[in-house]
mmCIF file of C-alpha atoms and ligand atoms in Angstrom:
data_model
loop_
_atom_site.group_PDB
_atom_site.id
_atom_site.type_symbol
_atom_site.label_atom_id
_atom_site.label_comp_id
_atom_site.label_asym_id
_atom_site.label_seq_id
_atom_site.Cartn_x
_atom_site.Cartn_y
_atom_site.Cartn_z
ATOM 1 C CA LEU A 29 16.686 59.295 -13.557
ATOM 2 C CA VAL A 30 17.425 57.843 -10.141
ATOM 3 C CA ALA A 31 13.968 56.320 -10.018
ATOM 4 C CA VAL A 32 14.458 54.701 -13.438
ATOM 5 C CA ALA A 33 17.896 53.385 -12.417
ATOM 6 C CA GLU A 34 16.366 51.932 -9.264
ATOM 7 C CA ARG A 35 13.621 50.219 -11.253
ATOM 8 C CA VAL A 36 16.162 48.794 -13.709
ATOM 9 C CA SER A 37 18.305 47.558 -10.854
ATOM 10 C CA THR A 38 15.271 45.960 -9.140
ATOM 11 C CA ALA A 39 14.286 44.291 -12.411
ATOM 12 C CA LEU A 40 17.841 42.972 -12.910
ATOM 13 C CA THR A 41 17.941 41.593 -9.369
ATOM 14 C CA ALA A 42 14.561 39.963 -9.901
ATOM 15 C CA SER A 43 15.625 38.387 -13.185
ATOM 16 C CA HIS A 44 18.856 37.175 -11.550
ATOM 17 C CA ALA A 45 16.861 35.681 -8.683
ATOM 18 C CA PHE A 46 14.514 34.103 -11.211
ATOM 19 C CA GLU A 47 17.426 32.563 -13.124
ATOM 20 C CA MET A 48 18.964 31.227 -9.899
ATOM 21 C CA GLU A 49 15.616 29.699 -8.923
ATOM 22 C CA ARG A 50 15.188 28.170 -12.376
ATOM 23 C CA ARG A 51 18.625 26.557 -12.112
ATOM 24 C CA ARG A 52 17.898 25.315 -8.600
ATOM 25 C CA VAL A 53 14.625 23.700 -9.739
ATOM 26 C CA ALA A 54 16.362 22.135 -12.769
ATOM 27 C CA ALA A 55 19.127 20.724 -10.532
ATOM 28 C CA LEU A 56 16.543 19.313 -8.120
ATOM 29 C CA ALA A 57 14.587 17.705 -10.966
ATOM 30 C CA GLU A 58 17.808 16.140 -12.262
ATOM 31 C CA ALA A 59 18.721 14.831 -8.806
ATOM 32 C CA ASP A 60 15.215 13.447 -8.416
ATOM 33 C CA GLU A 61 15.439 11.648 -11.749
ATOM 34 C CA ALA A 62 18.844 10.214 -10.817
ATOM 35 C CA LYS A 63 17.373 8.978 -7.506
ATOM 36 C CA THR A 64 14.462 7.344 -9.336
ATOM 37 C CA ARG A 65 16.797 5.605 -11.790
ATOM 38 C CA LEU A 66 19.008 4.402 -8.944
ATOM 39 C CA LEU A 67 16.033 2.981 -7.028
ATOM 40 C CA GLU A 68 14.768 1.324 -10.183
ATOM 41 C CA ASN A 69 18.116 -0.262 -11.005
ATOM 42 C CA VAL A 70 18.769 -1.414 -7.465
ATOM 43 C CA GLY A 71 15.219 -2.790 -7.246
ATOM 44 C CA HIS A 72 15.585 -4.799 -10.449
ATOM 45 C CA GLU A 73 19.035 -6.062 -9.441
ATOM 46 C CA PHE A 74 17.595 -7.341 -6.161
ATOM 47 C CA ARG A 75 14.468 -8.804 -7.672
ATOM 48 C CA THR A 76 16.147 -11.290 -10.006
ATOM 49 C CA PRO A 77 18.212 -13.202 -7.416
ATOM 50 C CA LEU A 78 15.326 -13.080 -4.954
ATOM 51 C CA THR A 79 13.032 -14.628 -7.552
ATOM 52 C CA LEU A 80 15.652 -17.246 -8.382
ATOM 53 C CA LEU A 81 15.861 -18.197 -4.700
ATOM 54 C CA ALA A 82 12.177 -19.014 -4.433
ATOM 55 C CA GLY A 83 11.995 -22.034 -6.791
ATOM 56 C CA PRO A 84 14.830 -24.179 -5.388
ATOM 57 C CA LEU A 85 13.932 -23.195 -1.838
ATOM 58 C CA ASP A 86 10.329 -24.322 -2.300
ATOM 59 C CA SER A 87 11.339 -27.587 -3.900
ATOM 60 C CA VAL A 88 13.667 -28.421 -0.977
ATOM 61 C CA ARG A 89 10.999 -27.409 1.559
ATOM 62 C CA GLU A 90 8.340 -29.475 -0.156
ATOM 63 C CA SER A 91 10.514 -32.484 -0.876
ATOM 64 C CA THR A 92 9.199 -35.566 0.905
ATOM 65 C CA THR A 93 12.208 -37.722 0.073
ATOM 66 C CA SER A 94 14.894 -35.560 1.642
ATOM 67 C CA THR A 95 16.493 -36.357 4.960
ATOM 68 C CA LEU A 96 15.872 -32.939 6.469
ATOM 69 C CA THR A 97 15.518 -32.793 10.230
ATOM 70 C CA ASP A 98 12.825 -30.689 11.920
ATOM 71 C CA GLY A 99 15.549 -28.195 12.768
ATOM 72 C CA ASP A 100 16.563 -27.960 9.091
ATOM 73 C CA ARG A 101 12.937 -27.376 8.115
ATOM 74 C CA ASP A 102 12.576 -24.614 10.700
ATOM 75 C CA SER A 103 15.710 -22.948 9.328
ATOM 76 C CA LEU A 104 14.410 -23.227 5.772
ATOM 77 C CA ASP A 105 11.112 -21.672 6.883
ATOM 78 C CA VAL A 106 13.028 -18.705 8.294
ATOM 79 C CA VAL A 107 14.914 -18.303 4.994
ATOM 80 C CA HIS A 108 11.633 -18.603 3.084
ATOM 81 C CA ARG A 109 9.887 -15.946 5.204
ATOM 82 C CA ALA A 110 12.832 -13.569 4.992
ATOM 83 C CA SER A 111 13.180 -13.918 1.217
ATOM 84 C CA THR A 112 9.428 -13.466 0.709
ATOM 85 C CA ARG A 113 9.526 -10.328 2.827
ATOM 86 C CA LEU A 114 12.488 -8.951 0.864
ATOM 87 C CA ARG A 115 10.784 -9.719 -2.432
ATOM 88 C CA ARG A 116 7.655 -7.879 -1.292
ATOM 89 C CA LEU A 117 9.700 -4.878 -0.166
ATOM 90 C CA VAL A 118 11.481 -4.739 -3.507
ATOM 91 C CA ASP A 119 8.157 -5.049 -5.367
ATOM 92 C CA ASP A 120 6.673 -2.255 -3.227
ATOM 93 C CA LEU A 121 9.689 -0.068 -3.893
ATOM 94 C CA LEU A 122 9.468 -0.612 -7.646
ATOM 95 C CA ASP A 123 5.729 0.098 -7.596
ATOM 96 C CA ALA A 124 6.426 3.283 -5.648
ATOM 97 C CA VAL A 125 8.971 4.363 -8.271
ATOM 98 C CA SER A 126 6.456 3.629 -11.060
ATOM 99 C CA ALA A 127 3.810 5.601 -9.189
ATOM 100 C CA ASP A 128 6.179 8.569 -8.912
ATOM 101 C CA ALA A 129 6.831 8.411 -12.628
ATOM 102 C CA GLY A 130 3.094 8.271 -13.296
ATOM 103 C CA GLN A 131 3.533 4.788 -14.789
ATOM 104 C CA LEU A 132 1.422 2.802 -12.381
ATOM 105 C CA ARG A 133 -1.624 1.708 -14.382
ATOM 106 C CA ALA A 134 -4.569 -0.464 -13.467
ATOM 107 C CA ARG A 135 -5.176 -3.589 -15.531
ATOM 108 C CA LEU A 136 -8.932 -3.937 -15.304
ATOM 109 C CA GLU A 137 -10.333 -7.456 -15.451
ATOM 110 C CA PRO A 138 -13.401 -9.187 -14.043
ATOM 111 C CA THR A 139 -12.190 -10.047 -10.551
ATOM 112 C CA ASP A 140 -13.795 -11.630 -7.525
ATOM 113 C CA LEU A 141 -12.731 -9.105 -4.883
ATOM 114 C CA ALA A 142 -14.063 -11.173 -2.023
ATOM 115 C CA ALA A 143 -11.798 -14.039 -3.097
ATOM 116 C CA VAL A 144 -8.801 -11.677 -3.316
ATOM 117 C CA ILE A 145 -9.495 -10.539 0.234
ATOM 118 C CA ARG A 146 -10.005 -14.047 1.602
ATOM 119 C CA ASP A 147 -6.770 -15.261 -0.068
ATOM 120 C CA CYS A 148 -4.788 -12.351 1.330
ATOM 121 C CA ALA A 149 -6.207 -12.701 4.809
ATOM 122 C CA SER A 150 -5.515 -16.438 4.817
ATOM 123 C CA MET A 151 -1.791 -15.716 4.415
ATOM 124 C CA PHE A 152 -1.849 -14.243 7.906
ATOM 125 C CA ALA A 153 -3.505 -17.234 9.598
ATOM 126 C CA ALA A 154 -0.233 -18.609 10.996
ATOM 127 C CA VAL A 155 1.169 -15.340 12.332
ATOM 128 C CA VAL A 156 -2.216 -14.323 13.745
ATOM 129 C CA SER A 157 -2.547 -17.529 15.705
ATOM 130 C CA TYR A 158 1.109 -17.333 16.778
ATOM 131 C CA GLN A 159 0.488 -13.829 18.147
ATOM 132 C CA GLY A 160 -2.769 -14.921 19.800
ATOM 133 C CA LEU A 161 -4.798 -12.430 17.741
ATOM 134 C CA GLU A 162 -8.305 -12.831 16.424
ATOM 135 C CA LEU A 163 -8.769 -12.252 12.680
ATOM 136 C CA VAL A 164 -12.313 -11.860 11.401
ATOM 137 C CA VAL A 165 -12.863 -11.717 7.644
ATOM 138 C CA ASP A 166 -16.235 -10.647 6.349
ATOM 139 C CA ALA A 167 -16.078 -11.235 2.587
ATOM 140 C CA ALA A 168 -18.009 -14.428 2.080
ATOM 141 C CA GLU A 169 -20.181 -13.507 -0.896
ATOM 142 C CA ASP A 170 -18.568 -13.442 -4.339
ATOM 143 C CA VAL A 171 -18.171 -9.846 -5.517
ATOM 144 C CA VAL A 172 -17.147 -9.875 -9.162
ATOM 145 C CA VAL A 173 -16.280 -6.427 -10.496
ATOM 146 C CA LEU A 174 -14.026 -4.889 -13.102
ATOM 147 C CA THR A 175 -10.825 -4.003 -11.296
ATOM 148 C CA ASP A 176 -7.129 -4.784 -10.878
ATOM 149 C CA GLY A 177 -6.944 -7.783 -8.555
ATOM 150 C CA GLU A 178 -3.174 -7.553 -8.126
ATOM 151 C CA MET A 179 -3.417 -3.970 -6.946
ATOM 152 C CA TRP A 180 -6.168 -4.884 -4.512
ATOM 153 C CA ALA A 181 -4.075 -7.776 -3.205
ATOM 154 C CA LYS A 182 -1.256 -5.339 -2.431
ATOM 155 C CA VAL A 183 -3.643 -2.918 -0.738
ATOM 156 C CA VAL A 184 -5.198 -5.640 1.416
ATOM 157 C CA PHE A 185 -1.855 -7.275 2.160
ATOM 158 C CA ASN A 186 -0.232 -4.045 3.336
ATOM 159 C CA LEU A 187 -3.195 -2.972 5.467
ATOM 160 C CA VAL A 188 -3.590 -6.356 7.149
ATOM 161 C CA ALA A 189 0.183 -6.690 7.592
ATOM 162 C CA ASN A 190 0.209 -3.351 9.411
ATOM 163 C CA ALA A 191 -2.797 -4.286 11.527
ATOM 164 C CA VAL A 192 -1.002 -7.480 12.576
ATOM 165 C CA LYS A 193 2.299 -5.679 13.125
ATOM 166 C CA TYR A 194 0.877 -2.880 15.258
ATOM 167 C CA THR A 195 -1.598 -4.949 17.282
ATOM 168 C CA PRO A 196 0.168 -6.685 20.144
ATOM 169 C CA ALA A 197 -3.074 -8.279 21.349
ATOM 170 C CA GLY A 198 -6.694 -8.119 20.298
ATOM 171 C CA ARG A 199 -8.758 -8.289 17.183
ATOM 172 C CA ILE A 200 -8.393 -7.458 13.506
ATOM 173 C CA SER A 201 -11.334 -7.313 11.167
ATOM 174 C CA VAL A 202 -11.374 -7.121 7.394
ATOM 175 C CA ARG A 203 -14.701 -6.271 5.833
ATOM 176 C CA LEU A 204 -15.774 -5.823 2.236
ATOM 177 C CA VAL A 205 -18.935 -3.788 1.756
ATOM 178 C CA THR A 206 -20.390 -3.468 -1.719
ATOM 179 C CA GLY A 207 -22.888 -0.836 -2.705
ATOM 180 C CA ALA A 208 -24.455 -0.129 -6.068
ATOM 181 C CA ASP A 209 -21.852 2.510 -6.966
ATOM 182 C CA ALA A 210 -18.943 1.948 -4.604
ATOM 183 C CA ILE A 211 -16.871 -0.721 -2.933
ATOM 184 C CA ARG A 212 -15.610 -0.227 0.561
ATOM 185 C CA LEU A 213 -12.837 -2.160 2.306
ATOM 186 C CA VAL A 214 -12.536 -1.655 6.048
ATOM 187 C CA VAL A 215 -9.505 -2.966 7.930
ATOM 188 C CA ALA A 216 -9.827 -2.327 11.655
ATOM 189 C CA ASP A 217 -7.639 -3.297 14.586
ATOM 190 C CA THR A 218 -7.559 -2.870 18.333
ATOM 191 C CA GLY A 219 -3.834 -2.121 18.330
ATOM 192 C CA LEU A 220 -1.451 0.667 19.289
ATOM 193 C CA GLY A 221 -3.237 3.392 17.352
ATOM 194 C CA ILE A 222 -1.589 6.389 15.686
ATOM 195 C CA PRO A 223 -0.884 9.705 17.432
ATOM 196 C CA GLU A 224 -2.967 12.600 16.099
ATOM 197 C CA ASP A 225 0.137 14.550 15.020
ATOM 198 C CA ASP A 226 1.264 11.684 12.780
ATOM 199 C CA LEU A 227 -2.100 11.035 11.150
ATOM 200 C CA PRO A 228 -1.737 13.597 8.341
ATOM 201 C CA ARG A 229 1.662 12.158 7.415
ATOM 202 C CA ILE A 230 1.306 8.384 7.613
ATOM 203 C CA PHE A 231 0.643 8.143 3.864
ATOM 204 C CA ASP A 232 3.876 10.032 3.099
ATOM 205 C CA ARG A 233 6.699 7.877 1.836
ATOM 206 C CA PHE A 234 9.226 6.911 4.539
ATOM 207 C CA HIS A 235 7.169 8.534 7.298
ATOM 208 C CA ARG A 236 7.149 6.304 10.364
ATOM 209 C CA VAL A 237 5.626 6.885 13.766
ATOM 210 C CA GLU A 238 8.346 7.024 16.398
ATOM 211 C CA ARG A 239 7.546 4.422 18.992
ATOM 212 C CA SER A 240 9.698 3.622 21.961
ATOM 213 C CA GLY A 241 10.656 0.500 23.896
ATOM 214 C CA ALA A 242 8.640 -2.633 23.297
ATOM 215 C CA HIS A 243 6.572 -0.788 20.714
ATOM 216 C CA SER A 244 9.468 0.070 18.435
ATOM 217 C CA ILE A 245 8.722 -2.070 15.403
ATOM 218 C CA GLU A 246 10.780 -2.570 12.241
ATOM 219 C CA GLY A 247 9.516 -1.040 9.033
ATOM 220 C CA SER A 248 10.380 0.999 5.981
ATOM 221 C CA GLY A 249 7.579 3.559 5.774
ATOM 222 C CA ILE A 250 6.821 2.491 2.205
ATOM 223 C CA GLY A 251 3.673 0.407 2.757
ATOM 224 C CA LEU A 252 1.003 3.051 3.330
ATOM 225 C CA ALA A 253 2.451 5.408 0.709
ATOM 226 C CA LEU A 254 2.147 2.623 -1.829
ATOM 227 C CA VAL A 255 -1.375 1.733 -0.661
ATOM 228 C CA SER A 256 -2.374 5.343 -1.122
ATOM 229 C CA ASP A 257 -0.811 5.442 -4.641
ATOM 230 C CA LEU A 258 -2.588 2.227 -5.622
ATOM 231 C CA VAL A 259 -5.937 3.449 -4.322
ATOM 232 C CA THR A 260 -5.493 6.666 -6.308
ATOM 233 C CA VAL A 261 -4.780 4.671 -9.477
ATOM 234 C CA LEU A 262 -7.964 2.697 -8.750
ATOM 235 C CA ASP A 263 -9.769 6.030 -8.682
ATOM 236 C CA GLY A 264 -10.571 5.748 -4.999
ATOM 237 C CA ARG A 265 -9.559 7.228 -1.683
ATOM 238 C CA ILE A 266 -8.310 5.998 1.676
ATOM 239 C CA ASP A 267 -9.143 7.350 5.115
ATOM 240 C CA VAL A 268 -7.900 6.512 8.549
ATOM 241 C CA ASP A 269 -9.481 6.871 11.913
ATOM 242 C CA SER A 270 -7.251 6.090 14.857
ATOM 243 C CA GLN A 271 -6.810 6.602 18.547
ATOM 244 C CA VAL A 272 -3.722 5.773 20.559
ATOM 245 C CA GLY A 273 -4.304 2.738 22.766
ATOM 246 C CA VAL A 274 -7.673 1.994 21.161
ATOM 247 C CA GLY A 275 -6.890 1.045 17.566
ATOM 248 C CA SER A 276 -7.017 2.063 13.930
ATOM 249 C CA THR A 277 -9.514 1.745 11.129
ATOM 250 C CA PHE A 278 -8.456 2.151 7.504
ATOM 251 C CA THR A 279 -11.246 2.585 4.953
ATOM 252 C CA VAL A 280 -10.714 2.320 1.208
ATOM 253 C CA VAL A 281 -13.524 3.409 -1.101
ATOM 254 C CA VAL A 282 -13.404 2.933 -4.871
ATOM 255 C CA PRO A 283 -16.095 3.305 -7.509
ATOM 256 C CA ARG A 284 -17.760 0.037 -8.458
ATOM 257 C CA LEU A 285 -17.277 -0.816 -12.130
ATOM 258 C CA PRO A 286 -19.683 -3.526 -13.227
ATOM 259 C CA VAL A 287 -18.094 -6.350 -15.222
ATOM 260 C CA GLU A 288 -19.949 -5.387 -18.373
ATOM 261 C CA SER A 289 -18.529 -1.833 -18.263
ATOM 262 C CA THR A 290 -15.508 -1.281 -20.459
ATOM 263 C CA ALA A 291 -14.451 2.145 -19.199
ATOM 264 C CA GLY A 292 -10.676 2.379 -19.062
ATOM 265 C CA VAL A 293 -10.017 -1.300 -19.807
ATOM 266 C CA GLU A 294 -7.144 -0.339 -22.038
ATOM 267 C CA ARG A 295 -4.961 0.694 -19.116
ATOM 268 C CA PRO A 296 -2.154 -1.919 -19.079
ATOM 269 C CA ILE A 297 0.782 -1.874 -16.677
ATOM 270 C CA PRO A 298 3.848 -0.932 -18.748
ATOM 271 C CA ALA A 299 6.538 -3.639 -18.847
HETATM 272 P P1 LIG B 326 6.009 0.819 8.128
HETATM 273 O O1 LIG B 326 4.966 -0.055 8.762
HETATM 274 O O2 LIG B 326 6.970 0.068 7.286
HETATM 275 O O3 LIG B 326 6.654 1.738 9.096
HETATM 276 P P2 LIG B 326 3.849 2.099 6.663
HETATM 277 O O4 LIG B 326 3.932 3.093 5.571
HETATM 278 O O5 LIG B 326 3.124 0.831 6.385
HETATM 279 O O6 LIG B 326 5.330 1.815 7.091
HETATM 280 O O7 LIG B 326 3.174 2.800 7.911
HETATM 281 C C1 LIG B 326 3.596 4.106 8.313
HETATM 282 C C2 LIG B 326 3.448 4.262 9.827
HETATM 283 O O8 LIG B 326 2.057 4.265 10.167
HETATM 284 C C3 LIG B 326 4.055 3.121 10.607
HETATM 285 O O9 LIG B 326 5.366 3.446 11.017
HETATM 286 C C4 LIG B 326 3.131 2.910 11.779
HETATM 287 O O10 LIG B 326 3.624 3.524 12.936
HETATM 288 C C5 LIG B 326 1.835 3.566 11.379
HETATM 289 N N1 LIG B 326 0.789 2.548 11.161
HETATM 290 C C6 LIG B 326 0.417 2.024 9.984
HETATM 291 N N2 LIG B 326 -0.600 1.136 10.156
HETATM 292 C C7 LIG B 326 -0.864 1.108 11.478
HETATM 293 C C8 LIG B 326 -1.807 0.413 12.309
HETATM 294 N N3 LIG B 326 -2.686 -0.445 11.806
HETATM 295 N N4 LIG B 326 -1.768 0.653 13.638
HETATM 296 C C9 LIG B 326 -0.888 1.542 14.161
HETATM 297 N N5 LIG B 326 0.016 2.223 13.454
HETATM 298 C C10 LIG B 326 0.033 2.023 12.131
#
């Protein structure tokens, strides 16, 4: 009888523990959903005014008839850069939320990837020359494939932005290599490098490498997590090879879908 009572009591404790665990998981899922909704709402609230800023700001900056001084133009350039950066951060955040919700979808269209890469890289010309860096882009030949150009632009932009940000002096190279079955993008720099302990976590959202003194650089820890989500949606993978004080190389590999293939074309990005 004692043995039976003990077994019943153990079973009751186990079912109580199970119920407690079930409630804890449900509460966590609810909190997670609330967090996602909050991020989404805040992101959308920020995006509208930031988008509205861009038009008037550009027309003032580009106006040839205005009486702006050089100082005014410099100030407007600062406002323009800051608002563009904010807009990109908000877009990245919203993409990250969509990725979490499994809503990030590729819109596959015939796209010249080499042109996407050249356009993205050209956006860094000014900052690269200001920082005295060398930027080499090897994507001269047209490479038209079935893919999502916007997603690629975000991948390239984030990787090159990081290379620029974490390379105080030296060289950055961006190379597109196309094979029969796969496309490879290699973004390499001769910058600060990433400590071995951090390497497994740099694609985690909000993970940042702690750097001290002159090497402490502003950031949000969203960029690489988003890149990794986008590459996954593109059915590919991303690898990093890095050594502190030597530099970092990020390699993205995705399957090559020829333009005539129609596999998965129906995957639109939900509104
Ligand atoms: P952020 O740059 O906003 O901190 P990311 O997600 O883009 O966030 O990057 C995560 C971390 O990985 C960064 O804090 C940075 O220390 C490190 N990292 C990313 N790219 C590079 C790079 N090219 N060179 C050195 N460190 C890098």
